[in-house]
């Protein structure tokens, strides 16, 4: 949204998100000269197939996993796992693998490399736990008394990393590719 503000303020949205769309996935389509986007989400506990509503054919990019999709029909079928959300754009958008931020007065740097998500801060030696959560809030992994957590078996996407340093708790977003 920060990279293409005009698309979000002046673009055309088509929403298929009401109760009648629950079984076959909810969808949002954004069209604008700066950016076209298609979002599909399966909020059920079982897998589903949905008919996509891409604004155009061609190469599309899944924003969270960086996977390319060759769209041969604007109404192609997409299989979505239970709880899965996909965000497709008609241009490649680079999201950095790390998030640099400041939490209270501690400088935190979070990075993903070599199958590990690592935290560097002046208090790194005081980290008591790192916990990785899905965006739906499911706890995926926890590592104790370390500044790195192994994510080599975690699918690419956007996650939440809870960092416990002493009695402090900080939650940050992290992109795993």
PDB file of C-alpha atoms in Angstrom:
ATOM      1  CA  UNK A   1       0.000   0.000   0.000  1.00  0.00           C
ATOM      2  CA  UNK A   2       2.892   2.343   0.747  1.00  0.00           C
ATOM      3  CA  UNK A   3       4.526   1.592  -2.628  1.00  0.00           C
ATOM      4  CA  UNK A   4       1.352   2.174  -4.701  1.00  0.00           C
ATOM      5  CA  UNK A   5      -0.837   4.597  -2.713  1.00  0.00           C
ATOM      6  CA  UNK A   6      -2.691   5.875  -5.787  1.00  0.00           C
ATOM      7  CA  UNK A   7      -3.901   2.349  -6.565  1.00  0.00           C
ATOM      8  CA  UNK A   8      -5.459   2.034  -3.106  1.00  0.00           C
ATOM      9  CA  UNK A   9      -7.025   5.505  -3.032  1.00  0.00           C
ATOM     10  CA  UNK A  10      -8.184   5.826  -6.660  1.00  0.00           C
ATOM     11  CA  UNK A  11      -8.329   2.189  -7.795  1.00  0.00           C
ATOM     12  CA  UNK A  12     -11.468   0.153  -8.366  1.00  0.00           C
ATOM     13  CA  UNK A  13     -12.276  -2.570  -5.848  1.00  0.00           C
ATOM     14  CA  UNK A  14     -14.550  -5.549  -6.459  1.00  0.00           C
ATOM     15  CA  UNK A  15     -15.387  -7.387  -3.252  1.00  0.00           C
ATOM     16  CA  UNK A  16     -16.741 -10.937  -2.928  1.00  0.00           C
ATOM     17  CA  UNK A  17     -16.540 -11.208   0.825  1.00  0.00           C
ATOM     18  CA  UNK A  18     -20.044 -11.666   2.190  1.00  0.00           C
ATOM     19  CA  UNK A  19     -21.515 -14.834   3.686  1.00  0.00           C
ATOM     20  CA  UNK A  20     -22.499 -16.266   0.288  1.00  0.00           C
ATOM     21  CA  UNK A  21     -18.797 -16.490  -0.631  1.00  0.00           C
ATOM     22  CA  UNK A  22     -17.783 -18.452   2.458  1.00  0.00           C
ATOM     23  CA  UNK A  23     -17.762 -21.947   0.884  1.00  0.00           C
ATOM     24  CA  UNK A  24     -15.736 -21.139  -2.227  1.00  0.00           C
ATOM     25  CA  UNK A  25     -13.377 -18.525  -0.828  1.00  0.00           C
ATOM     26  CA  UNK A  26     -13.618 -14.802  -0.386  1.00  0.00           C
ATOM     27  CA  UNK A  27     -12.038 -12.551  -2.983  1.00  0.00           C
ATOM     28  CA  UNK A  28     -10.939  -8.961  -3.500  1.00  0.00           C
ATOM     29  CA  UNK A  29      -9.900  -7.501  -6.842  1.00  0.00           C
ATOM     30  CA  UNK A  30      -8.103  -4.155  -7.197  1.00  0.00           C
ATOM     31  CA  UNK A  31      -7.601  -2.580 -10.618  1.00  0.00           C
ATOM     32  CA  UNK A  32      -5.562   0.541 -11.306  1.00  0.00           C
ATOM     33  CA  UNK A  33      -2.949   1.671 -13.849  1.00  0.00           C
ATOM     34  CA  UNK A  34      -0.253   1.552 -11.132  1.00  0.00           C
ATOM     35  CA  UNK A  35      -1.102  -1.877  -9.714  1.00  0.00           C
ATOM     36  CA  UNK A  36      -3.572  -4.723 -10.202  1.00  0.00           C
ATOM     37  CA  UNK A  37      -4.121  -7.113  -7.328  1.00  0.00           C
ATOM     38  CA  UNK A  38      -6.206 -10.207  -6.641  1.00  0.00           C
ATOM     39  CA  UNK A  39      -6.663 -11.634  -3.129  1.00  0.00           C
ATOM     40  CA  UNK A  40      -8.272 -15.010  -2.383  1.00  0.00           C
ATOM     41  CA  UNK A  41      -8.843 -16.410   1.084  1.00  0.00           C
ATOM     42  CA  UNK A  42     -10.217 -19.695   2.390  1.00  0.00           C
ATOM     43  CA  UNK A  43     -11.449 -19.115   5.932  1.00  0.00           C
ATOM     44  CA  UNK A  44     -12.894 -22.590   6.350  1.00  0.00           C
ATOM     45  CA  UNK A  45     -11.368 -25.574   8.142  1.00  0.00           C
ATOM     46  CA  UNK A  46     -11.294 -27.620   4.910  1.00  0.00           C
ATOM     47  CA  UNK A  47      -9.651 -27.156   1.517  1.00  0.00           C
ATOM     48  CA  UNK A  48     -11.629 -25.491  -1.263  1.00  0.00           C
ATOM     49  CA  UNK A  49     -11.398 -24.534  -4.924  1.00  0.00           C
ATOM     50  CA  UNK A  50     -12.363 -21.060  -6.049  1.00  0.00           C
ATOM     51  CA  UNK A  51     -12.797 -19.415  -9.423  1.00  0.00           C
ATOM     52  CA  UNK A  52     -10.314 -16.562  -9.547  1.00  0.00           C
ATOM     53  CA  UNK A  53     -11.201 -13.163 -10.936  1.00  0.00           C
ATOM     54  CA  UNK A  54      -7.853 -11.915 -12.208  1.00  0.00           C
ATOM     55  CA  UNK A  55      -8.071  -8.521 -13.978  1.00  0.00           C
ATOM     56  CA  UNK A  56      -5.862  -9.839 -16.822  1.00  0.00           C
ATOM     57  CA  UNK A  57      -3.886 -12.837 -18.032  1.00  0.00           C
ATOM     58  CA  UNK A  58      -0.086 -13.079 -17.947  1.00  0.00           C
ATOM     59  CA  UNK A  59       2.470 -13.502 -15.191  1.00  0.00           C
ATOM     60  CA  UNK A  60       1.262 -12.714 -11.679  1.00  0.00           C
ATOM     61  CA  UNK A  61       3.304 -12.781  -8.473  1.00  0.00           C
ATOM     62  CA  UNK A  62       2.196 -14.170  -5.109  1.00  0.00           C
ATOM     63  CA  UNK A  63       3.203 -11.423  -2.695  1.00  0.00           C
ATOM     64  CA  UNK A  64       3.814 -13.559   0.405  1.00  0.00           C
ATOM     65  CA  UNK A  65       5.726 -16.451  -1.198  1.00  0.00           C
ATOM     66  CA  UNK A  66       7.246 -14.719  -4.258  1.00  0.00           C
ATOM     67  CA  UNK A  67       5.948 -17.558  -6.487  1.00  0.00           C
ATOM     68  CA  UNK A  68       5.071 -16.773 -10.109  1.00  0.00           C
ATOM     69  CA  UNK A  69       1.724 -17.847 -11.558  1.00  0.00           C
ATOM     70  CA  UNK A  70       1.021 -17.971 -15.280  1.00  0.00           C
ATOM     71  CA  UNK A  71      -2.597 -16.812 -15.526  1.00  0.00           C
ATOM     72  CA  UNK A  72      -3.980 -18.220 -18.766  1.00  0.00           C
ATOM     73  CA  UNK A  73      -7.614 -17.358 -18.002  1.00  0.00           C
ATOM     74  CA  UNK A  74      -8.993 -14.547 -15.862  1.00  0.00           C
ATOM     75  CA  UNK A  75     -11.420 -17.124 -14.420  1.00  0.00           C
ATOM     76  CA  UNK A  76      -8.936 -19.913 -13.681  1.00  0.00           C
ATOM     77  CA  UNK A  77      -9.440 -22.295 -10.763  1.00  0.00           C
ATOM     78  CA  UNK A  78      -7.317 -21.949  -7.606  1.00  0.00           C
ATOM     79  CA  UNK A  79      -7.066 -24.603  -4.892  1.00  0.00           C
ATOM     80  CA  UNK A  80      -6.786 -23.096  -1.422  1.00  0.00           C
ATOM     81  CA  UNK A  81      -5.825 -25.002   1.712  1.00  0.00           C
ATOM     82  CA  UNK A  82      -7.805 -24.484   4.905  1.00  0.00           C
ATOM     83  CA  UNK A  83      -6.991 -21.035   6.297  1.00  0.00           C
ATOM     84  CA  UNK A  84      -4.873 -20.086   3.277  1.00  0.00           C
ATOM     85  CA  UNK A  85      -4.739 -16.541   1.895  1.00  0.00           C
ATOM     86  CA  UNK A  86      -3.021 -15.596  -1.362  1.00  0.00           C
ATOM     87  CA  UNK A  87      -2.227 -12.089  -2.579  1.00  0.00           C
ATOM     88  CA  UNK A  88      -1.371 -11.818  -6.280  1.00  0.00           C
ATOM     89  CA  UNK A  89      -0.043  -8.698  -8.016  1.00  0.00           C
ATOM     90  CA  UNK A  90       0.621  -8.064 -11.684  1.00  0.00           C
ATOM     91  CA  UNK A  91       4.128  -6.827 -10.930  1.00  0.00           C
ATOM     92  CA  UNK A  92       6.905  -8.143  -8.726  1.00  0.00           C
ATOM     93  CA  UNK A  93       6.993  -6.349  -5.389  1.00  0.00           C
ATOM     94  CA  UNK A  94      10.126  -6.848  -3.324  1.00  0.00           C
ATOM     95  CA  UNK A  95       9.581  -7.249   0.404  1.00  0.00           C
ATOM     96  CA  UNK A  96      12.834  -7.297   2.359  1.00  0.00           C
ATOM     97  CA  UNK A  97      13.700 -10.512   4.204  1.00  0.00           C
ATOM     98  CA  UNK A  98      14.351  -8.611   7.380  1.00  0.00           C
ATOM     99  CA  UNK A  99      12.659  -6.011   9.488  1.00  0.00           C
ATOM    100  CA  UNK A 100      14.726  -3.454  11.319  1.00  0.00           C
ATOM    101  CA  UNK A 101      12.931  -1.711  14.113  1.00  0.00           C
ATOM    102  CA  UNK A 102      13.242  -0.201  17.534  1.00  0.00           C
ATOM    103  CA  UNK A 103      11.337  -1.692  20.439  1.00  0.00           C
ATOM    104  CA  UNK A 104      11.240   0.560  23.485  1.00  0.00           C
ATOM    105  CA  UNK A 105      14.858   1.624  23.901  1.00  0.00           C
ATOM    106  CA  UNK A 106      16.365  -1.650  22.615  1.00  0.00           C
ATOM    107  CA  UNK A 107      17.492  -1.697  18.975  1.00  0.00           C
ATOM    108  CA  UNK A 108      16.304  -4.951  17.361  1.00  0.00           C
ATOM    109  CA  UNK A 109      17.369  -6.309  14.005  1.00  0.00           C
ATOM    110  CA  UNK A 110      15.604  -9.426  12.701  1.00  0.00           C
ATOM    111  CA  UNK A 111      16.909 -11.311   9.687  1.00  0.00           C
ATOM    112  CA  UNK A 112      16.321 -14.576   7.845  1.00  0.00           C
ATOM    113  CA  UNK A 113      19.296 -16.444   6.414  1.00  0.00           C
ATOM    114  CA  UNK A 114      20.394 -20.052   6.135  1.00  0.00           C
ATOM    115  CA  UNK A 115      17.118 -21.472   7.402  1.00  0.00           C
ATOM    116  CA  UNK A 116      17.240 -19.409  10.607  1.00  0.00           C
ATOM    117  CA  UNK A 117      15.436 -16.306  11.769  1.00  0.00           C
ATOM    118  CA  UNK A 118      17.887 -14.469  14.009  1.00  0.00           C
ATOM    119  CA  UNK A 119      17.517 -11.542  16.384  1.00  0.00           C
ATOM    120  CA  UNK A 120      20.370  -9.146  17.063  1.00  0.00           C
ATOM    121  CA  UNK A 121      20.078  -6.596  19.821  1.00  0.00           C
ATOM    122  CA  UNK A 122      22.169  -5.267  22.689  1.00  0.00           C
ATOM    123  CA  UNK A 123      20.201  -7.730  24.844  1.00  0.00           C
ATOM    124  CA  UNK A 124      20.526 -10.771  22.512  1.00  0.00           C
ATOM    125  CA  UNK A 125      22.254 -12.721  25.270  1.00  0.00           C
ATOM    126  CA  UNK A 126      19.158 -12.170  27.478  1.00  0.00           C
ATOM    127  CA  UNK A 127      16.615 -13.651  25.032  1.00  0.00           C
ATOM    128  CA  UNK A 128      14.583 -16.244  26.933  1.00  0.00           C
ATOM    129  CA  UNK A 129      12.329 -17.409  24.082  1.00  0.00           C
ATOM    130  CA  UNK A 130      11.548 -16.926  20.402  1.00  0.00           C
ATOM    131  CA  UNK A 131       8.108 -18.088  19.234  1.00  0.00           C
ATOM    132  CA  UNK A 132       6.938 -18.161  15.611  1.00  0.00           C
ATOM    133  CA  UNK A 133       3.203 -17.763  14.926  1.00  0.00           C
ATOM    134  CA  UNK A 134       1.098 -17.935  11.783  1.00  0.00           C
ATOM    135  CA  UNK A 135      -1.001 -14.864  10.968  1.00  0.00           C
ATOM    136  CA  UNK A 136      -3.986 -16.866  12.210  1.00  0.00           C
ATOM    137  CA  UNK A 137      -2.331 -17.035  15.662  1.00  0.00           C
ATOM    138  CA  UNK A 138      -1.217 -20.671  15.630  1.00  0.00           C
ATOM    139  CA  UNK A 139       2.055 -21.324  17.460  1.00  0.00           C
ATOM    140  CA  UNK A 140       4.403 -23.029  14.988  1.00  0.00           C
ATOM    141  CA  UNK A 141       7.743 -23.169  16.824  1.00  0.00           C
ATOM    142  CA  UNK A 142       9.459 -22.052  19.998  1.00  0.00           C
ATOM    143  CA  UNK A 143      13.167 -21.888  20.816  1.00  0.00           C
ATOM    144  CA  UNK A 144      14.434 -21.171  24.324  1.00  0.00           C
ATOM    145  CA  UNK A 145      17.530 -19.260  25.466  1.00  0.00           C
ATOM    146  CA  UNK A 146      18.764 -18.575  21.939  1.00  0.00           C
ATOM    147  CA  UNK A 147      18.768 -15.658  19.513  1.00  0.00           C
ATOM    148  CA  UNK A 148      17.841 -17.804  16.468  1.00  0.00           C
ATOM    149  CA  UNK A 149      14.984 -20.130  15.541  1.00  0.00           C
ATOM    150  CA  UNK A 150      15.146 -22.801  12.814  1.00  0.00           C
ATOM    151  CA  UNK A 151      12.552 -22.110  10.086  1.00  0.00           C
ATOM    152  CA  UNK A 152      13.971 -24.331   7.340  1.00  0.00           C
ATOM    153  CA  UNK A 153      10.784 -26.450   7.349  1.00  0.00           C
ATOM    154  CA  UNK A 154       8.353 -23.492   7.439  1.00  0.00           C
ATOM    155  CA  UNK A 155       6.650 -22.571   4.129  1.00  0.00           C
ATOM    156  CA  UNK A 156       7.372 -19.130   2.717  1.00  0.00           C
ATOM    157  CA  UNK A 157       5.080 -16.361   3.878  1.00  0.00           C
ATOM    158  CA  UNK A 158       4.462 -13.688   6.465  1.00  0.00           C
ATOM    159  CA  UNK A 159       4.689 -14.679  10.144  1.00  0.00           C
ATOM    160  CA  UNK A 160       4.783 -13.136  13.608  1.00  0.00           C
ATOM    161  CA  UNK A 161       7.854 -13.558  15.792  1.00  0.00           C
ATOM    162  CA  UNK A 162       7.424 -13.131  19.526  1.00  0.00           C
ATOM    163  CA  UNK A 163      10.689 -12.207  21.237  1.00  0.00           C
ATOM    164  CA  UNK A 164      10.979 -12.516  25.015  1.00  0.00           C
ATOM    165  CA  UNK A 165      13.869 -10.633  26.572  1.00  0.00           C
ATOM    166  CA  UNK A 166      13.705 -10.951  30.333  1.00  0.00           C
ATOM    167  CA  UNK A 167      10.247  -9.753  31.326  1.00  0.00           C
ATOM    168  CA  UNK A 168       9.719  -7.844  28.035  1.00  0.00           C
ATOM    169  CA  UNK A 169       7.705  -9.211  25.139  1.00  0.00           C
ATOM    170  CA  UNK A 170       8.000  -7.832  21.593  1.00  0.00           C
ATOM    171  CA  UNK A 171       6.112  -9.135  18.551  1.00  0.00           C
ATOM    172  CA  UNK A 172       7.459  -8.378  15.059  1.00  0.00           C
ATOM    173  CA  UNK A 173       6.550  -9.387  11.524  1.00  0.00           C
ATOM    174  CA  UNK A 174       8.995 -11.534   9.586  1.00  0.00           C
ATOM    175  CA  UNK A 175       8.957 -12.695   5.955  1.00  0.00           C
ATOM    176  CA  UNK A 176      10.190 -16.224   5.311  1.00  0.00           C
ATOM    177  CA  UNK A 177      11.125 -17.092   1.742  1.00  0.00           C
TER     178      UNK A 177
END
